[in-house]
PDB file of C-alpha atoms in Angstrom:
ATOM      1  CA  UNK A 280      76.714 145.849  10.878  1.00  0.00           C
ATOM      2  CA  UNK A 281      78.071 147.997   7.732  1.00  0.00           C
ATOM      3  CA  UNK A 282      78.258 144.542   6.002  1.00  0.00           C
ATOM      4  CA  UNK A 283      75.128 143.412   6.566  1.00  0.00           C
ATOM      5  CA  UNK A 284      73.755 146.374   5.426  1.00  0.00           C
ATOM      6  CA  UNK A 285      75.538 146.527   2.625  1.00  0.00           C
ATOM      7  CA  UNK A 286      74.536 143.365   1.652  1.00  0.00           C
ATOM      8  CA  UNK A 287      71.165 143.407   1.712  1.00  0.00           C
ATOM      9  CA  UNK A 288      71.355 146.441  -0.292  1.00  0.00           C
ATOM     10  CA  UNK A 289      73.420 144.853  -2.640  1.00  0.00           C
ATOM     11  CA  UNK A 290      70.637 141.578  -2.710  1.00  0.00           C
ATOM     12  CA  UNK A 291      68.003 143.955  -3.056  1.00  0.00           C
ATOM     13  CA  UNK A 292      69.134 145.763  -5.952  1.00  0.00           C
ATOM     14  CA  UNK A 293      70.244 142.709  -7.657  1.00  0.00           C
ATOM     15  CA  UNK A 294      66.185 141.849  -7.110  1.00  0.00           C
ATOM     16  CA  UNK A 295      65.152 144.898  -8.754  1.00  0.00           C
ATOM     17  CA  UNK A 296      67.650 144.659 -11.655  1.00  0.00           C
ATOM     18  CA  UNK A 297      66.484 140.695 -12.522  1.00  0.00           C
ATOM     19  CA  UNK A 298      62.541 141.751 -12.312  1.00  0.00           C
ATOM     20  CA  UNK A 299      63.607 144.844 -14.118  1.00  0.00           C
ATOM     21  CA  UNK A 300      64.863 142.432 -16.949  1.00  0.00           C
ATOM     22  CA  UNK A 301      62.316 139.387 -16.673  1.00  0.00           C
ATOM     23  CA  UNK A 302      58.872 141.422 -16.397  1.00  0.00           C
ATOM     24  CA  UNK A 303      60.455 144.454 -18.646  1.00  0.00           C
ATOM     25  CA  UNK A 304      59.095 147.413 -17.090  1.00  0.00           C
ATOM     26  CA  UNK A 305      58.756 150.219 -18.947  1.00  0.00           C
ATOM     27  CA  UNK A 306      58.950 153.878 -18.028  1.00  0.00           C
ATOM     28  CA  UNK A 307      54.991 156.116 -19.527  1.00  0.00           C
ATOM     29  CA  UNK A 308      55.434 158.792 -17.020  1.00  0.00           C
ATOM     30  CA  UNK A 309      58.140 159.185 -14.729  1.00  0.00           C
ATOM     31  CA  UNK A 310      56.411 162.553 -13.455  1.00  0.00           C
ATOM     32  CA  UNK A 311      53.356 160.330 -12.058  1.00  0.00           C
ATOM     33  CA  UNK A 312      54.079 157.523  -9.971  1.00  0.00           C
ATOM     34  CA  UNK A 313      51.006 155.561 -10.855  1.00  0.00           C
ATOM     35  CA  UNK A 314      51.442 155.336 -14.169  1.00  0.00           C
ATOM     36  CA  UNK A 315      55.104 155.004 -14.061  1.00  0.00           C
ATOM     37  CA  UNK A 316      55.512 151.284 -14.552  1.00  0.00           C
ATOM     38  CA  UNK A 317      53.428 149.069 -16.358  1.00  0.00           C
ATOM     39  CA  UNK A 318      54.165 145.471 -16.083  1.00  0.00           C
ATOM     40  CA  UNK A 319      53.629 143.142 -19.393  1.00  0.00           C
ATOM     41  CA  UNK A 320      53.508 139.790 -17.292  1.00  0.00           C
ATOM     42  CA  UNK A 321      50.531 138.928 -18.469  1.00  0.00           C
ATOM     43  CA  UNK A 322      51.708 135.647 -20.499  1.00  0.00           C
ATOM     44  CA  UNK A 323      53.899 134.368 -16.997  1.00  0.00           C
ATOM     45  CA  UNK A 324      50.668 135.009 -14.809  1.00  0.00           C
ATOM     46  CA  UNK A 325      47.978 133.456 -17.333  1.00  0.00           C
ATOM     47  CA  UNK A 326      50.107 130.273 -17.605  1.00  0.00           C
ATOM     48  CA  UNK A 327      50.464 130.090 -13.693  1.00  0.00           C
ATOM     49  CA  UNK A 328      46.579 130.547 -12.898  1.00  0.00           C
ATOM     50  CA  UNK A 329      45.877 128.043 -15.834  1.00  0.00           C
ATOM     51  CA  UNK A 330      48.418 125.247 -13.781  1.00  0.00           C
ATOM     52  CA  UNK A 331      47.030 126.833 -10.458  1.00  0.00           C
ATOM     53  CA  UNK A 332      45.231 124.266  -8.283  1.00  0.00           C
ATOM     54  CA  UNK A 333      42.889 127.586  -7.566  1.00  0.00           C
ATOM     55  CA  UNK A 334      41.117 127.817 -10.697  1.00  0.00           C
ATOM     56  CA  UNK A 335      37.718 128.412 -10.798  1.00  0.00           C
ATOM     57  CA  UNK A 336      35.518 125.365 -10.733  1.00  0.00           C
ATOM     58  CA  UNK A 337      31.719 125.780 -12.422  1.00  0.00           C
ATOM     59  CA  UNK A 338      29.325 124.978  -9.403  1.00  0.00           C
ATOM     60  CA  UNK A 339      27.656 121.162  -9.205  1.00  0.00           C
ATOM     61  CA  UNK A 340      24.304 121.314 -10.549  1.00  0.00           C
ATOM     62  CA  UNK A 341      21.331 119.595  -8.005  1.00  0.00           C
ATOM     63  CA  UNK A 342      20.482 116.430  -8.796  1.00  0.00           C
ATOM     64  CA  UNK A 343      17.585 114.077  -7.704  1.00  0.00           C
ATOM     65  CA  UNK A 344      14.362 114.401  -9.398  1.00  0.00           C
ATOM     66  CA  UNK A 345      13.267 117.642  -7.607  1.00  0.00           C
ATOM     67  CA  UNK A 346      15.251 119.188  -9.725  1.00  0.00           C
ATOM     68  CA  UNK A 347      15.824 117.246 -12.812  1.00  0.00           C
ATOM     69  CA  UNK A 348      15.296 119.700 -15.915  1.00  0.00           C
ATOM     70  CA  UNK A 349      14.087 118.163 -18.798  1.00  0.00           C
ATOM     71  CA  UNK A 350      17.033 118.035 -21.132  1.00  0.00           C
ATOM     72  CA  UNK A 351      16.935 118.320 -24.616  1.00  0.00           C
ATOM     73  CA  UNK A 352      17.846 115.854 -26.971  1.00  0.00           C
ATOM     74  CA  UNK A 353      21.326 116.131 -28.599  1.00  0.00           C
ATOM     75  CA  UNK A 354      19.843 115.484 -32.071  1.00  0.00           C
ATOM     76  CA  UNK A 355      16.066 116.698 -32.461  1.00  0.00           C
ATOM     77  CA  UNK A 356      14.246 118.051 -35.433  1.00  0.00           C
ATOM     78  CA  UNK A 357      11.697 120.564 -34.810  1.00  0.00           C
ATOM     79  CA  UNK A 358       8.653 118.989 -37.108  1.00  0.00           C
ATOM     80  CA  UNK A 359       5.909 121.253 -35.844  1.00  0.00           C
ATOM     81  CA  UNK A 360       4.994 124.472 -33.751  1.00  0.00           C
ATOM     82  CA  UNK A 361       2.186 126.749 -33.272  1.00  0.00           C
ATOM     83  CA  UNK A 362       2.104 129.678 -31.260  1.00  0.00           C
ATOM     84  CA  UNK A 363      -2.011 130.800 -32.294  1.00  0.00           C
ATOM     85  CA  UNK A 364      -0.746 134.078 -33.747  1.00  0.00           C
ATOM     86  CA  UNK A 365      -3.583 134.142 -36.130  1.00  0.00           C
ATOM     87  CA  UNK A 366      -7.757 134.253 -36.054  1.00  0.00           C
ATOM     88  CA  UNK A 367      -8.546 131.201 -36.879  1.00  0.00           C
ATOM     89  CA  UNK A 368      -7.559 127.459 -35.294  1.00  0.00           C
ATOM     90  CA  UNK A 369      -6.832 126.220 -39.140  1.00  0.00           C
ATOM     91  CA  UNK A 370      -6.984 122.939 -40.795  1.00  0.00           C
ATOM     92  CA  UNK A 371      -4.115 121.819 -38.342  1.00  0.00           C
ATOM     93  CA  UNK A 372      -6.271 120.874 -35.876  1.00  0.00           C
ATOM     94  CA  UNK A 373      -9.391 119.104 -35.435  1.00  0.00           C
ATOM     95  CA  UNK A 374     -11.710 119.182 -32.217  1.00  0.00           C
ATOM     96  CA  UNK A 375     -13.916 116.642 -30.604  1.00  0.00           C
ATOM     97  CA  UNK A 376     -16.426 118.125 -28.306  1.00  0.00           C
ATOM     98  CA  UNK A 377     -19.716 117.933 -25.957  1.00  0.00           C
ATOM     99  CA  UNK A 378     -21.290 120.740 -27.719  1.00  0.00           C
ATOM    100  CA  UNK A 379     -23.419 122.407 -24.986  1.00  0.00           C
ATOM    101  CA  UNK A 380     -25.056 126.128 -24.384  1.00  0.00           C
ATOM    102  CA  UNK A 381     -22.241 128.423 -22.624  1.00  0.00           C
ATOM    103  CA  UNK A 382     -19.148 125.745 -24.549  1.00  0.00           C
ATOM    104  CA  UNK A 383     -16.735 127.538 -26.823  1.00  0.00           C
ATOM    105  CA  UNK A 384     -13.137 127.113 -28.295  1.00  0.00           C
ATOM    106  CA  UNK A 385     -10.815 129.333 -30.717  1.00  0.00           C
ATOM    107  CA  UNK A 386      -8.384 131.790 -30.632  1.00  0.00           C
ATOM    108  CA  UNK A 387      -7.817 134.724 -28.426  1.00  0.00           C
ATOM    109  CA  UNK A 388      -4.968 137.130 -27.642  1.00  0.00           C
ATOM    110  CA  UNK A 389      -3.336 134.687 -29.627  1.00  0.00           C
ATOM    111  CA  UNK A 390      -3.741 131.737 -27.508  1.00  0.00           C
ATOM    112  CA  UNK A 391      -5.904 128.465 -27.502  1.00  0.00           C
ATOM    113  CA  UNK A 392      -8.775 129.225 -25.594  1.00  0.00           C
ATOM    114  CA  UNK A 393     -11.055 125.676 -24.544  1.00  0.00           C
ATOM    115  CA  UNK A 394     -14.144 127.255 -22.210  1.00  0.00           C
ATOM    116  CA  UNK A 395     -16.490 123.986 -21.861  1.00  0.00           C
ATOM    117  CA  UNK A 396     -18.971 122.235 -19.692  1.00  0.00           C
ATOM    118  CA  UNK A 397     -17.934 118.818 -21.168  1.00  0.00           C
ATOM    119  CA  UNK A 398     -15.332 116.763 -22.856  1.00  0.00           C
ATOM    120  CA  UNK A 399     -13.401 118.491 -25.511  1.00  0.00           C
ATOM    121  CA  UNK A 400      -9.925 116.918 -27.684  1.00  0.00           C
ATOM    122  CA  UNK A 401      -8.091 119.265 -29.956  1.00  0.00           C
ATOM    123  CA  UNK A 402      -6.020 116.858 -32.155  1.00  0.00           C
ATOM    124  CA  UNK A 403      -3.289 117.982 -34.312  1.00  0.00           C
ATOM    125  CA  UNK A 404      -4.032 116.726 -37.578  1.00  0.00           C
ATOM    126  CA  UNK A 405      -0.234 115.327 -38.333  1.00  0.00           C
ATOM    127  CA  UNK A 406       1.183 112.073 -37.234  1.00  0.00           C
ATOM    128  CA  UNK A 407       4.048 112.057 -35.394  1.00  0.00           C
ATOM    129  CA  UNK A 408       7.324 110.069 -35.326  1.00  0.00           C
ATOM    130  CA  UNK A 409       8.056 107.398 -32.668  1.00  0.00           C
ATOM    131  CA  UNK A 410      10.532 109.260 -30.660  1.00  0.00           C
ATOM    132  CA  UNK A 411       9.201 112.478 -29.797  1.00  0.00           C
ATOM    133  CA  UNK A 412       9.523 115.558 -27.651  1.00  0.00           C
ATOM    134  CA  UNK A 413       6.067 117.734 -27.268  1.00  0.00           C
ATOM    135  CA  UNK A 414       6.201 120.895 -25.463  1.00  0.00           C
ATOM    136  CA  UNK A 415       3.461 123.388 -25.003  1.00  0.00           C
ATOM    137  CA  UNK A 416       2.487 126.222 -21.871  1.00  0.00           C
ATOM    138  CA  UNK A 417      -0.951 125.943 -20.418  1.00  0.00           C
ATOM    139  CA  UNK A 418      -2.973 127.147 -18.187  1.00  0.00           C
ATOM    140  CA  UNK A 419      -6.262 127.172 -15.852  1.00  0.00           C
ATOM    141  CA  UNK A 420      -8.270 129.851 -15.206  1.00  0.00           C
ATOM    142  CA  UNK A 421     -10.350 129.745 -12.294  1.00  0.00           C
ATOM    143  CA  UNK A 422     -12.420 133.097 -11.678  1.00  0.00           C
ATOM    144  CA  UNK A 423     -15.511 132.241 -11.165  1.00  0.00           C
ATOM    145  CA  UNK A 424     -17.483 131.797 -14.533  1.00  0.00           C
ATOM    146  CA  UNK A 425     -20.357 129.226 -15.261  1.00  0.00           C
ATOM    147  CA  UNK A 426     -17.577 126.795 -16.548  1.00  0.00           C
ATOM    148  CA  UNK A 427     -14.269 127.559 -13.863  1.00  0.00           C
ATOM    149  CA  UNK A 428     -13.108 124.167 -12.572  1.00  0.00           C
ATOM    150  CA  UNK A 429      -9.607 123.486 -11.004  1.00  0.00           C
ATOM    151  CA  UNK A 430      -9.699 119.629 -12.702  1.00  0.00           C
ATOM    152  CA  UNK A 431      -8.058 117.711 -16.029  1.00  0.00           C
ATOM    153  CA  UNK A 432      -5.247 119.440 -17.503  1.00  0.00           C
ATOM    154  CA  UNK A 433      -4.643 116.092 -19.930  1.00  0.00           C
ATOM    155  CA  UNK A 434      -3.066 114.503 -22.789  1.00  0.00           C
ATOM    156  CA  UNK A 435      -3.180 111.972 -25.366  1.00  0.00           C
ATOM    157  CA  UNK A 436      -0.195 111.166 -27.273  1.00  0.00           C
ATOM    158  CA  UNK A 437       1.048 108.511 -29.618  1.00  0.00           C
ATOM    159  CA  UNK A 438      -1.984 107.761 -30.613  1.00  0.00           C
ATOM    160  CA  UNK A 439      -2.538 104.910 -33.066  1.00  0.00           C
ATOM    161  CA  UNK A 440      -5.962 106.484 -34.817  1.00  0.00           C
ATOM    162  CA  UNK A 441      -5.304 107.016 -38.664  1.00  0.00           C
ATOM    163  CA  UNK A 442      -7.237 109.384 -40.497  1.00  0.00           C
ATOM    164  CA  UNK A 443      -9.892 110.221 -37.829  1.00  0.00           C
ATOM    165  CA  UNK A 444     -12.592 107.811 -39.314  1.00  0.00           C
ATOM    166  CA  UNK A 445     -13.951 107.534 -35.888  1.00  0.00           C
ATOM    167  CA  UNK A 446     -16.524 109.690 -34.895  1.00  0.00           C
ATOM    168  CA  UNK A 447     -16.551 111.149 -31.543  1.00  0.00           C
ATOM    169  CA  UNK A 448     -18.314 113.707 -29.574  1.00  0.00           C
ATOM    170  CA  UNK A 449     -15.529 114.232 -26.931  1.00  0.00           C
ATOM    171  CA  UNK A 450     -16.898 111.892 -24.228  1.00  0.00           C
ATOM    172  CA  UNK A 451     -14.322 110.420 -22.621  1.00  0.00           C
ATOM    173  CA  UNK A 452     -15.000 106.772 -22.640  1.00  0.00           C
ATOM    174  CA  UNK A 453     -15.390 107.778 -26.865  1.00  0.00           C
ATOM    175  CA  UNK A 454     -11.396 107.044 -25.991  1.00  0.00           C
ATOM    176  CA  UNK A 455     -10.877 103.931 -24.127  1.00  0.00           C
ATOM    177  CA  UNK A 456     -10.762 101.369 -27.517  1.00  0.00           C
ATOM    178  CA  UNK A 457      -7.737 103.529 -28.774  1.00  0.00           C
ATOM    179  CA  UNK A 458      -3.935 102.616 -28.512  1.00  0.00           C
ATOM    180  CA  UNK A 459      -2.223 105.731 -26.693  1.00  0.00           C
ATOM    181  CA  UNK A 460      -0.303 107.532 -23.806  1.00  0.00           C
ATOM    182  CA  UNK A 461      -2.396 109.634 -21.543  1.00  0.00           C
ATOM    183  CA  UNK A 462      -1.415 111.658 -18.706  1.00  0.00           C
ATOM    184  CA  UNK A 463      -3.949 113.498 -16.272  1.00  0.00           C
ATOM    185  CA  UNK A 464      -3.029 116.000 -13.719  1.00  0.00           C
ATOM    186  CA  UNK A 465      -5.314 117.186 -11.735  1.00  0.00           C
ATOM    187  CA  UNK A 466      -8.231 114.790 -12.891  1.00  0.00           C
ATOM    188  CA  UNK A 467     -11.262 113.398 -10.999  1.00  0.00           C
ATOM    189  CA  UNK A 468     -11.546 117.544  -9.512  1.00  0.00           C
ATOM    190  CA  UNK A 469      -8.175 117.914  -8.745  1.00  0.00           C
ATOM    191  CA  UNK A 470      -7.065 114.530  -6.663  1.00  0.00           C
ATOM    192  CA  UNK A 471      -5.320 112.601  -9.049  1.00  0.00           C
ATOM    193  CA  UNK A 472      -2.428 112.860 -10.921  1.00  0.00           C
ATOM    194  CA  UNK A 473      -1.568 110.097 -13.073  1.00  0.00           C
ATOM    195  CA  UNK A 474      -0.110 108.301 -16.130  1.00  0.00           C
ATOM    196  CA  UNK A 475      -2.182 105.184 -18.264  1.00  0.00           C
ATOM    197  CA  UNK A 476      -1.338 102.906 -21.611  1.00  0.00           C
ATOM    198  CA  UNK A 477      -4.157 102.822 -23.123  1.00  0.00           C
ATOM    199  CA  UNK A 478      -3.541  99.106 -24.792  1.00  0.00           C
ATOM    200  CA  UNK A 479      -6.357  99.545 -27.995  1.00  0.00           C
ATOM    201  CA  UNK A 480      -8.402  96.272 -26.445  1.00  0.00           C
ATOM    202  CA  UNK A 481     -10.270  98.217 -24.014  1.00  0.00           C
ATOM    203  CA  UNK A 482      -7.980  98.230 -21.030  1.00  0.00           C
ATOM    204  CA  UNK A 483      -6.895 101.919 -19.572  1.00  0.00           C
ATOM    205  CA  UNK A 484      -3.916 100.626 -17.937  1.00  0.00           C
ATOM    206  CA  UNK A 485      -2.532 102.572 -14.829  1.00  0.00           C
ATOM    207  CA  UNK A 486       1.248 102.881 -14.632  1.00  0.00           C
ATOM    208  CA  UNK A 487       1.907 105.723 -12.550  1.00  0.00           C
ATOM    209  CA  UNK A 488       0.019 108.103  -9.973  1.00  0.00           C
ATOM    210  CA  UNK A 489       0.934 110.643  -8.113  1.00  0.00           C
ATOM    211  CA  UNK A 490      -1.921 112.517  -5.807  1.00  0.00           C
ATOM    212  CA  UNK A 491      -0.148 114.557  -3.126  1.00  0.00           C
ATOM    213  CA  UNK A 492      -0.767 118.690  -3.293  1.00  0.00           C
ATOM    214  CA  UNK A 493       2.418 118.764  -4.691  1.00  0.00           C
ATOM    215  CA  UNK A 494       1.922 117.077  -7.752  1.00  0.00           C
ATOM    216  CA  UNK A 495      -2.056 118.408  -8.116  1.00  0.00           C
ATOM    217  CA  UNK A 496      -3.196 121.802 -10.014  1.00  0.00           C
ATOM    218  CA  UNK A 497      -3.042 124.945  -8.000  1.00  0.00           C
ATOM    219  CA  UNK A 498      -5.354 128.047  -9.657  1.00  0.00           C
ATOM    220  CA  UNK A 499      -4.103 130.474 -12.375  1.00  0.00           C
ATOM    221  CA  UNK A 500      -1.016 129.083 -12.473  1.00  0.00           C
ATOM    222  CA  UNK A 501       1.172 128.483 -15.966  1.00  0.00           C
ATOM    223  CA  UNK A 502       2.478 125.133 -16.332  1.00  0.00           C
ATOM    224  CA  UNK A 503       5.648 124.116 -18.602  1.00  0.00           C
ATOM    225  CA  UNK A 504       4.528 120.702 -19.901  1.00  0.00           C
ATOM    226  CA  UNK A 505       6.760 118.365 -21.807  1.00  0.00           C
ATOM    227  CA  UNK A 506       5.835 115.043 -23.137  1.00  0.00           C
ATOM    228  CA  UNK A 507       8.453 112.505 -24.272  1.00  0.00           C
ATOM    229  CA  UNK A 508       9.196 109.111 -25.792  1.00  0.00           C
ATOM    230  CA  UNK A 509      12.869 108.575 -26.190  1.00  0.00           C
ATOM    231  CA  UNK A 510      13.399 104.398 -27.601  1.00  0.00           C
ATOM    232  CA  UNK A 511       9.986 103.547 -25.443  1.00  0.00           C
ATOM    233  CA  UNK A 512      11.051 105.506 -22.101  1.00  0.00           C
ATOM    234  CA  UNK A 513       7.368 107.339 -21.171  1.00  0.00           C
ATOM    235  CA  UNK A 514       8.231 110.814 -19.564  1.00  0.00           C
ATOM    236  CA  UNK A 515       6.233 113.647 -18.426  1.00  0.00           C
ATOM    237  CA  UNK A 516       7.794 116.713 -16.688  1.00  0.00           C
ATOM    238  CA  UNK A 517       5.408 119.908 -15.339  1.00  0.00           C
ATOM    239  CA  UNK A 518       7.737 122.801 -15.015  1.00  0.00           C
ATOM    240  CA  UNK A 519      11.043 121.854 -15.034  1.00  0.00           C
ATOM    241  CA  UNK A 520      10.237 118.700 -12.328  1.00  0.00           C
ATOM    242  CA  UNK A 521      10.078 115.008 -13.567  1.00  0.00           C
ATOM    243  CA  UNK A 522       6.394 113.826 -12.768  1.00  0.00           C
ATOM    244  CA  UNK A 523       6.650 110.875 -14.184  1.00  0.00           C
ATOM    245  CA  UNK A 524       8.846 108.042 -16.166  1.00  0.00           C
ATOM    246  CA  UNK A 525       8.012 104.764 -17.586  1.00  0.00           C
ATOM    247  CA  UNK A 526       9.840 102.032 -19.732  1.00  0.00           C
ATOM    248  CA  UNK A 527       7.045 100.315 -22.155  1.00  0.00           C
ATOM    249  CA  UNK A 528       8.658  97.207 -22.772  1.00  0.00           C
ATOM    250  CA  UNK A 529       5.913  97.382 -26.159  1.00  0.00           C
ATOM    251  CA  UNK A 530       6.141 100.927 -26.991  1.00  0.00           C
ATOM    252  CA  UNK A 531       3.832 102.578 -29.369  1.00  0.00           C
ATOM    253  CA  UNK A 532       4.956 103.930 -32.702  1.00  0.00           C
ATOM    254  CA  UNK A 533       4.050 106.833 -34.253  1.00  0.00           C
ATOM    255  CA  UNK A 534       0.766 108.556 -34.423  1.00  0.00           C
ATOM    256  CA  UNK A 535      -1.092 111.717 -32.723  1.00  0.00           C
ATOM    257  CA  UNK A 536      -1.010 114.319 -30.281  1.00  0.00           C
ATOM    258  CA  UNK A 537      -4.279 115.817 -28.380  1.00  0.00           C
ATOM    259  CA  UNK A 538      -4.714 118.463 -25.842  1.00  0.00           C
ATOM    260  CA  UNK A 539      -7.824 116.993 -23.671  1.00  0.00           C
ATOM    261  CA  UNK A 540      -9.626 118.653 -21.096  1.00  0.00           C
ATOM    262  CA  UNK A 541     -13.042 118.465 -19.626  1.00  0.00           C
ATOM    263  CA  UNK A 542     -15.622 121.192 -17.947  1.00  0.00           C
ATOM    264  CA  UNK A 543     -13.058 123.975 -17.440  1.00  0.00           C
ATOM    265  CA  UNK A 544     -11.549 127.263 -19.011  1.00  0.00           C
ATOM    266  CA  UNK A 545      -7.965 126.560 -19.908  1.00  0.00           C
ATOM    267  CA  UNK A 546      -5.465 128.220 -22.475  1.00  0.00           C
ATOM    268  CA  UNK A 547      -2.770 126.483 -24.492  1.00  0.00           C
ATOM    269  CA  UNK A 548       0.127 128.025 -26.115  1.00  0.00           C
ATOM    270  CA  UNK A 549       3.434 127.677 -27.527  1.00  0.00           C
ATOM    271  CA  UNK A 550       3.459 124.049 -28.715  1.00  0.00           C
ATOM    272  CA  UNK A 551       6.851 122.623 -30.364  1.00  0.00           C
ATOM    273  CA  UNK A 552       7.341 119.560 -31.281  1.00  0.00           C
ATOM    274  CA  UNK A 553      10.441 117.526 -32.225  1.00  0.00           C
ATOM    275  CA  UNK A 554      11.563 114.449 -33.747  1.00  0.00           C
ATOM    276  CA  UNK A 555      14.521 112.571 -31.493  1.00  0.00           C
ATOM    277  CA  UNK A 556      17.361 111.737 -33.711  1.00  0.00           C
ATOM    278  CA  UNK A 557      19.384 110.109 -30.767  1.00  0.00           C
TER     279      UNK A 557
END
């Protein structure tokens, strides 16, 4: 029994001597015991949880086009933005409308502010490039003035109309001859949701709808719109979600933006817009 217990106390102090040496304790304050030893191990424990299968792993993102952010391009060039800090719209825009008693448009609490009974486009007055990324937050307000209407948040984009010789008084159908991308959610008072070509010969053609509540305008709410051509891949995503996508096997080249709406009160705000190098 002496033996045994003289060798373990023999292995045990040979422990202490080699982690002694290896870890090199040093002695702060051998009248507190807390602060007595510090070990500098940091170097032997970093390398071991850098080769330890137990590493942190960054959590899988969701996939599936729930949740399927719009990403942004790798190469972009922002080649215009407007966030209506000012009075006055400006010579950046010009607006086809219905004028009528009780319509309006202009600037307020530095936003776009469209308040009409009929059809109304506010074109940027800058052609665009071929591959492009629009972004812009909008919104409809629905509290019960003359011209409140839950209906036609919409777009036109790449638009082939140079120089704005045509004359139109916002009327829809003023539209249907033109070459362009359209997308209207929440059209026809709120049951459709969908995505044309308009082919410049007349023909508004249909690619995609989408009409469930889901994918329809709810009141008051702000939407995160982005608008996208990437090498003649149509997309559309309404905050954060992927509404719709679209490969135009003719794709439109570069030409103009609109924010179109009919008989409601909407806002619009924050527009950026970028070139896609990619």
């Amino acid at each position: 029994m002496n033996t045994f217990i003289g060798t373990f106390i023999f292995l045990g102090l040979s422990f202490c001597s080699i982690a002694h040496t290896k870890w090199n304790f040093t002695s702060t304050n051998p009248h507190n015991l807390k602060d007595s030893y510090v070990v500098r191990a940091n170097s032997v424990l970093t390398n071991y949880y850098q080769k330890s299968k137990f590493e942190p792993k960054p959590p899988k993102l969701q996939t599936g086009k729930k949740y399927k952010k719009q990403q942004p391009s790798l190469k972009q060039k922002l080649v215009f933005q407007d966030d209506f800090s000012r009075k006055e719209l400006g010579e950046n825009w010009i607006t086809e409308w219905e004028k009528a008693k009780g319509s309006s448009y202009g600037i307020k609490d530095e936003k776009l502010w469209v308040d009409t009974q009929g059809g109304i486009s506010v074109w940027l007055n800058q052609k665009l490039p071929q591959n492009v990324r629009i972004e812009c937050t909008r919104g409809i307000v629905v509290e019960g003035k003359p011209n409140d209407r839950l209906s036609d948040l919409n777009f036109f984009w790449s638009c082939q109309d140079p120089k704005f010789e045509r004359k139109s008084d916002g009327n829809f159908a003023a539209y249907d001859s033109l070459a362009l991308y359209y997308v209207g959610i929440g059209g026809n008072y709120n049951s459709t949701t969908r995505l044309r070509k308009y082919d410049g010969r007349g023909e508004r053609v249909l690619w995609q709808e989408k009409n469930d509540k889901a994918h329809l305008l709810t009141e008051n709410t702000v939407y995160k719109i982005v608008l996208e051509v990437r090498k003649g891949q149509v997309s559309v995503w309404v905050n954060g979600e992927l509404y719709f996508t679209q490969k135009d096997p003719n794709p439109l080249g570069g030409g103009y933006f609109a924010i179109r709406s009919t008989k409601s009160r909407q806002w619009i705000d924050d527009i950026k817009i970028y070139e896609l190098l990619d």
